[in-house]
Coordinates of C-alpha atoms in Angstrom, one line a residue:
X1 CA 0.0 0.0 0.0
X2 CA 1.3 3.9 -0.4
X3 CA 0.1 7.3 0.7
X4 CA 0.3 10.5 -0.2
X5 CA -1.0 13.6 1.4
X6 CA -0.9 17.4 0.8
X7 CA -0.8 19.3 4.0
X8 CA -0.6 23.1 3.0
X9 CA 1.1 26.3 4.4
X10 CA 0.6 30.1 3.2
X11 CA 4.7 31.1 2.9
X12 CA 7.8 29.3 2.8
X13 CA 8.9 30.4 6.4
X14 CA 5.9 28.0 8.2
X15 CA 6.7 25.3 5.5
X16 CA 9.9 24.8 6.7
X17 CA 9.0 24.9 10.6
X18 CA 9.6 21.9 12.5
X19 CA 6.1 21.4 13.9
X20 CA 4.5 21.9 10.7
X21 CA 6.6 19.2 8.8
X22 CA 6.5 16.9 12.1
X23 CA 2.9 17.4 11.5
X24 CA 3.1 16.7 8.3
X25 CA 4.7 13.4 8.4
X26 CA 2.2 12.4 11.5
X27 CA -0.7 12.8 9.2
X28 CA 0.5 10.5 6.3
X29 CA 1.6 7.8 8.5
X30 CA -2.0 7.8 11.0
X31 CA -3.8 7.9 7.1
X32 CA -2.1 5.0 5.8
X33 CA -2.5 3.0 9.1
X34 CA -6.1 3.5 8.3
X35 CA -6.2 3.3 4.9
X36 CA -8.0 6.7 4.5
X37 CA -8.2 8.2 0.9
X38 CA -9.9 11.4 0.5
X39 CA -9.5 15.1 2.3
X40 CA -12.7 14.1 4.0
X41 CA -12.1 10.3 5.2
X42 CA -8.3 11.6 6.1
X43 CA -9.3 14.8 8.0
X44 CA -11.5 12.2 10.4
X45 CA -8.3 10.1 10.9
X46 CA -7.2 9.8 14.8
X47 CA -3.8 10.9 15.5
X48 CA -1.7 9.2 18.7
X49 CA -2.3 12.5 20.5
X50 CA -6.5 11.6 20.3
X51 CA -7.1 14.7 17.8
X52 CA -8.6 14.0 14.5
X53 CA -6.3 14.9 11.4
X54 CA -8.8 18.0 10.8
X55 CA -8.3 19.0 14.7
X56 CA -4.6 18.8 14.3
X57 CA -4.2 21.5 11.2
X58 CA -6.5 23.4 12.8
X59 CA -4.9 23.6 16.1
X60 CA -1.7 24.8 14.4
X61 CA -2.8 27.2 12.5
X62 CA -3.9 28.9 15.8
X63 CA -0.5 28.5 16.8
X64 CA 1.6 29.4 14.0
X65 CA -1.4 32.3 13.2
X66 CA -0.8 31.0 9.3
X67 CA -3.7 29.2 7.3
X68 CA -2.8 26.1 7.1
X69 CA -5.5 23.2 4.9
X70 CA -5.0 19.1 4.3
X71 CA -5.0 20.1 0.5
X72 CA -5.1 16.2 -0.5
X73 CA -4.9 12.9 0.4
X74 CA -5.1 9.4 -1.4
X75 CA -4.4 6.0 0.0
X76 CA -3.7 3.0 -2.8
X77 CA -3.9 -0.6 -2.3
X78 CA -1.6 -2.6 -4.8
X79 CA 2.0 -2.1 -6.2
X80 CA 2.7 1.2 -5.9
X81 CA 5.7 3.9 -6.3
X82 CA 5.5 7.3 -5.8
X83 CA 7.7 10.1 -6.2
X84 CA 8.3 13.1 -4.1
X85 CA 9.3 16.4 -6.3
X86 CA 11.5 19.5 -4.7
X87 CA 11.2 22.6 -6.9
X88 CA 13.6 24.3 -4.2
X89 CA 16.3 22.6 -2.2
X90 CA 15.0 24.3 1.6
X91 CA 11.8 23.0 1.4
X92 CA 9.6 19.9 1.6
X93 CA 8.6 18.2 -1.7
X94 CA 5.6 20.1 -3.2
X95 CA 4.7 17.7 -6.0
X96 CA 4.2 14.0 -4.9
X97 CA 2.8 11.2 -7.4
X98 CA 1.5 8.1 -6.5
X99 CA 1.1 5.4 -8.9
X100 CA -0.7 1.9 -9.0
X101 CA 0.7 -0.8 -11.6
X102 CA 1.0 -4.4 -12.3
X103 CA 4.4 -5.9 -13.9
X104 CA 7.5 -4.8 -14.6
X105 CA 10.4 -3.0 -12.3
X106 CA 10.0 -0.6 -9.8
X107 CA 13.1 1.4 -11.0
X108 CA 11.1 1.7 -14.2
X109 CA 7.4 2.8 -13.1
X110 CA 9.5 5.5 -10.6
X111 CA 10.5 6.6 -14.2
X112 CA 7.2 7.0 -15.3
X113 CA 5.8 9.0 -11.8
X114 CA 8.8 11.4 -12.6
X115 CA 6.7 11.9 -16.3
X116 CA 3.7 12.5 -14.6
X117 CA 5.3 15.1 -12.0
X118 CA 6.8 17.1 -15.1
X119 CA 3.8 16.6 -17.6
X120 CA 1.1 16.5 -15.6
X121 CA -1.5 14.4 -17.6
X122 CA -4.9 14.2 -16.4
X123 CA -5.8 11.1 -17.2
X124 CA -4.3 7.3 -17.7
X125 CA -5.9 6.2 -20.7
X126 CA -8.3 8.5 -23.9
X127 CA -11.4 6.0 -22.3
X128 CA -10.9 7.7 -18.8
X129 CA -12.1 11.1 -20.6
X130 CA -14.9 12.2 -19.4
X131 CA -17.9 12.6 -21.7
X132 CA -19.0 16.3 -20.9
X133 CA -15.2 17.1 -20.7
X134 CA -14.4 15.7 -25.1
X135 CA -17.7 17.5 -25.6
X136 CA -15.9 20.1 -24.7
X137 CA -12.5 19.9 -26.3
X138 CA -14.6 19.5 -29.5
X139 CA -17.2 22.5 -29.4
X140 CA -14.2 24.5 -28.8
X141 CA -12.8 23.1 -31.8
X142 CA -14.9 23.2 -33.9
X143 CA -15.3 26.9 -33.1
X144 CA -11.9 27.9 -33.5
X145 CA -11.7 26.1 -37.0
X146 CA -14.8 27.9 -37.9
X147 CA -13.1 31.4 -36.8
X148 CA -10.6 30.7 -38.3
X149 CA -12.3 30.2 -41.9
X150 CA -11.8 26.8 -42.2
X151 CA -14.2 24.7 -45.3
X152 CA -16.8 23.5 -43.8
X153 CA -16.2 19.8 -45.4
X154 CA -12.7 19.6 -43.9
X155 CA -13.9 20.7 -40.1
X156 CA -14.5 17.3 -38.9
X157 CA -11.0 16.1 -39.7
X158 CA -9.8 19.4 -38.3
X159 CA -11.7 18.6 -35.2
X160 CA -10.4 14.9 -34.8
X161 CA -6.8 16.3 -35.3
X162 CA -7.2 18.6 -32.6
X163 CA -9.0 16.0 -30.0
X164 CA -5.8 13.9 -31.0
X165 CA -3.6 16.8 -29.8
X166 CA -5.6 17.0 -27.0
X167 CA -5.3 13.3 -25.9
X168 CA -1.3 13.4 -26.4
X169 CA -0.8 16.2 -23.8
X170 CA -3.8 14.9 -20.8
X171 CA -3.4 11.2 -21.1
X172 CA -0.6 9.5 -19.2
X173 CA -0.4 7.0 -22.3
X174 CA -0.6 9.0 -25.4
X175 CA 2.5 11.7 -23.8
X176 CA 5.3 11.8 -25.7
X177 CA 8.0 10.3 -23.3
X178 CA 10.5 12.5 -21.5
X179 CA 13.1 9.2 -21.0
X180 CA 13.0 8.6 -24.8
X181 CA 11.3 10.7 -27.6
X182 CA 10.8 8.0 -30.1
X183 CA 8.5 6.0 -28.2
X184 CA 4.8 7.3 -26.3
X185 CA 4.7 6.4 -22.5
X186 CA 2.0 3.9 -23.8
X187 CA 4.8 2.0 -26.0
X188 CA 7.1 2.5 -23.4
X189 CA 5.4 0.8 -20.7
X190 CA 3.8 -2.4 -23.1
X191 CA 7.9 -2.6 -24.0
X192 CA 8.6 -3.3 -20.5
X193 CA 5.7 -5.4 -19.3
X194 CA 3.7 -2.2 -17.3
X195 CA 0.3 -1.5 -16.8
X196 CA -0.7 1.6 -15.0
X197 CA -3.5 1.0 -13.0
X198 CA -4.2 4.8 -11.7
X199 CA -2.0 8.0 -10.2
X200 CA -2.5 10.8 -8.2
X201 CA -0.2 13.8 -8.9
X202 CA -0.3 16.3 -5.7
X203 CA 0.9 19.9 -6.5
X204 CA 1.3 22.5 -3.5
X205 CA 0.0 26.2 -4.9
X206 CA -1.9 24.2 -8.3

C-alpha cells in the first residue's frame, strides 16, 4: 500500500517549521495505518495525541497564526511507487505522485511518476475522458476552425486532429515520453511489461 498527502502552508517560512513538517509526516503515517483516501475520510483520521487529522491542522494554524488546509490525500492498495518532487532545495517536496501498476520493475514505473510530475496528464488512458469534458474539447474546436475560416467539409478532420492533440498532452499514455522521444509512454510501458493502474499527482499552490 502507499500514501500520499498534501498538507498546505501560506509562505515558505511555516513550510519549513519543525512542527508543521513533524505534523506533516504524522498525518501520512495515521492515514495510511487507516487506509483513508480522500481530504474528507483523512481529515476524520485519529492521530496518537487523540485529535482528528482535521483538529490537528487546525490547532496549528492557531498557533503558527498561518492558514494552514490538508490540500489532498489518497491511500492506494496494490504495487505502488511514488515520487516526491522538490522545486527548491530548503523546502519539503511540493509535487508528490503516487502510482498503481501491475508488472514490470519498480526502478522503471519510478521513471514513469517522474513523467507525470513534469507533464502533468490528467488522465491514464483516452477511455478515462470524461464525456461532458471531449464534448468540450470538440465545441471549442470546432469553433476555432470555424473562426478561423476553415471549409466547412474539412472541419471534422480538423476537429479529430485537434481532440488527438488534446489526448497526447492529458493522457498518461498517449504523452510523448520525456526518458525517450521515439516512443509514447503507452509503447514504453507495453515494451517493459507495465500497466498503470491509476496516479495521483499532488501539487502545492496548483
Amino acid at each position: 500500500r502507499g500514501v500520499v498527502v498534501e498538507v498546505n502552508s501560506e509562505t515558505d517560512f511555516v513550510a519549513k517549521n519543525a512542527e508543521f513538517v513533524a505534523l506533516a509526516d504524522e498525518i501520512a503515517k495515521a492515514v495510511d495505518a487507516a487506509g483513508a483516501h480522500g481530504v474528507e475520510a483523512a481529515g476524520s483520521v485519529a492521530l496518537p495525541s487523540g485529535q482528528t487529522v482535521a483538529e490537528a491542522v487546525s490547532a496549528l494554524s492557531i498557533k503558527i497564526g498561518e492558514k494552514l488546509e490538508l490540500a489532498a490525500a489518497a491511500t492506494f492498495d496494490g504495487q505502488v511507487t511514488i515520487y516526491l518532487h522538490k522545486r527548491s532545495q530548503d523546502l519539503p517536496p511540493q509535487v508528490g505522485v503516487m502510482v498503481e501498476y501491475d508488472g514490470g520493475e519498480e526502478s522503471f514505473v519510478r521513471g514513469i511518476a517522474m513523467q507525470i510530475a513534469a507533464m502533468s496528464p490528467a488522465y491514464v488512458t483516452r477511455e478515462e475522458v470524461p464525456s461532458h469534458v471531449l464534448e468540450n474539447e470538440r465545441k471549442i474546436a470546432e469553433l476555432t476552425a470555424k473562426e478561423e475560416g476553415k471549409p466547412e467539409a474539412i472541419i471534422p478532420r480538423i476537429v479529430e486532429g485537434r481532440l488527438g492533440g488534446f489526448f497526447k498532452e492529458v493522457c498518461l499514455v498517449e504523452q510523448a515520453s520525456v526518458s525517450d522521444d521515439k516512443l509514447s509512454v503507452g509503447q514504453l510501458l507495453k515494451k517493459n511489461g507495465v500497466e498503470v493502474k491509476r496516479f495521483v499527482r499532488f501539487a502545492a499552490g496548483a
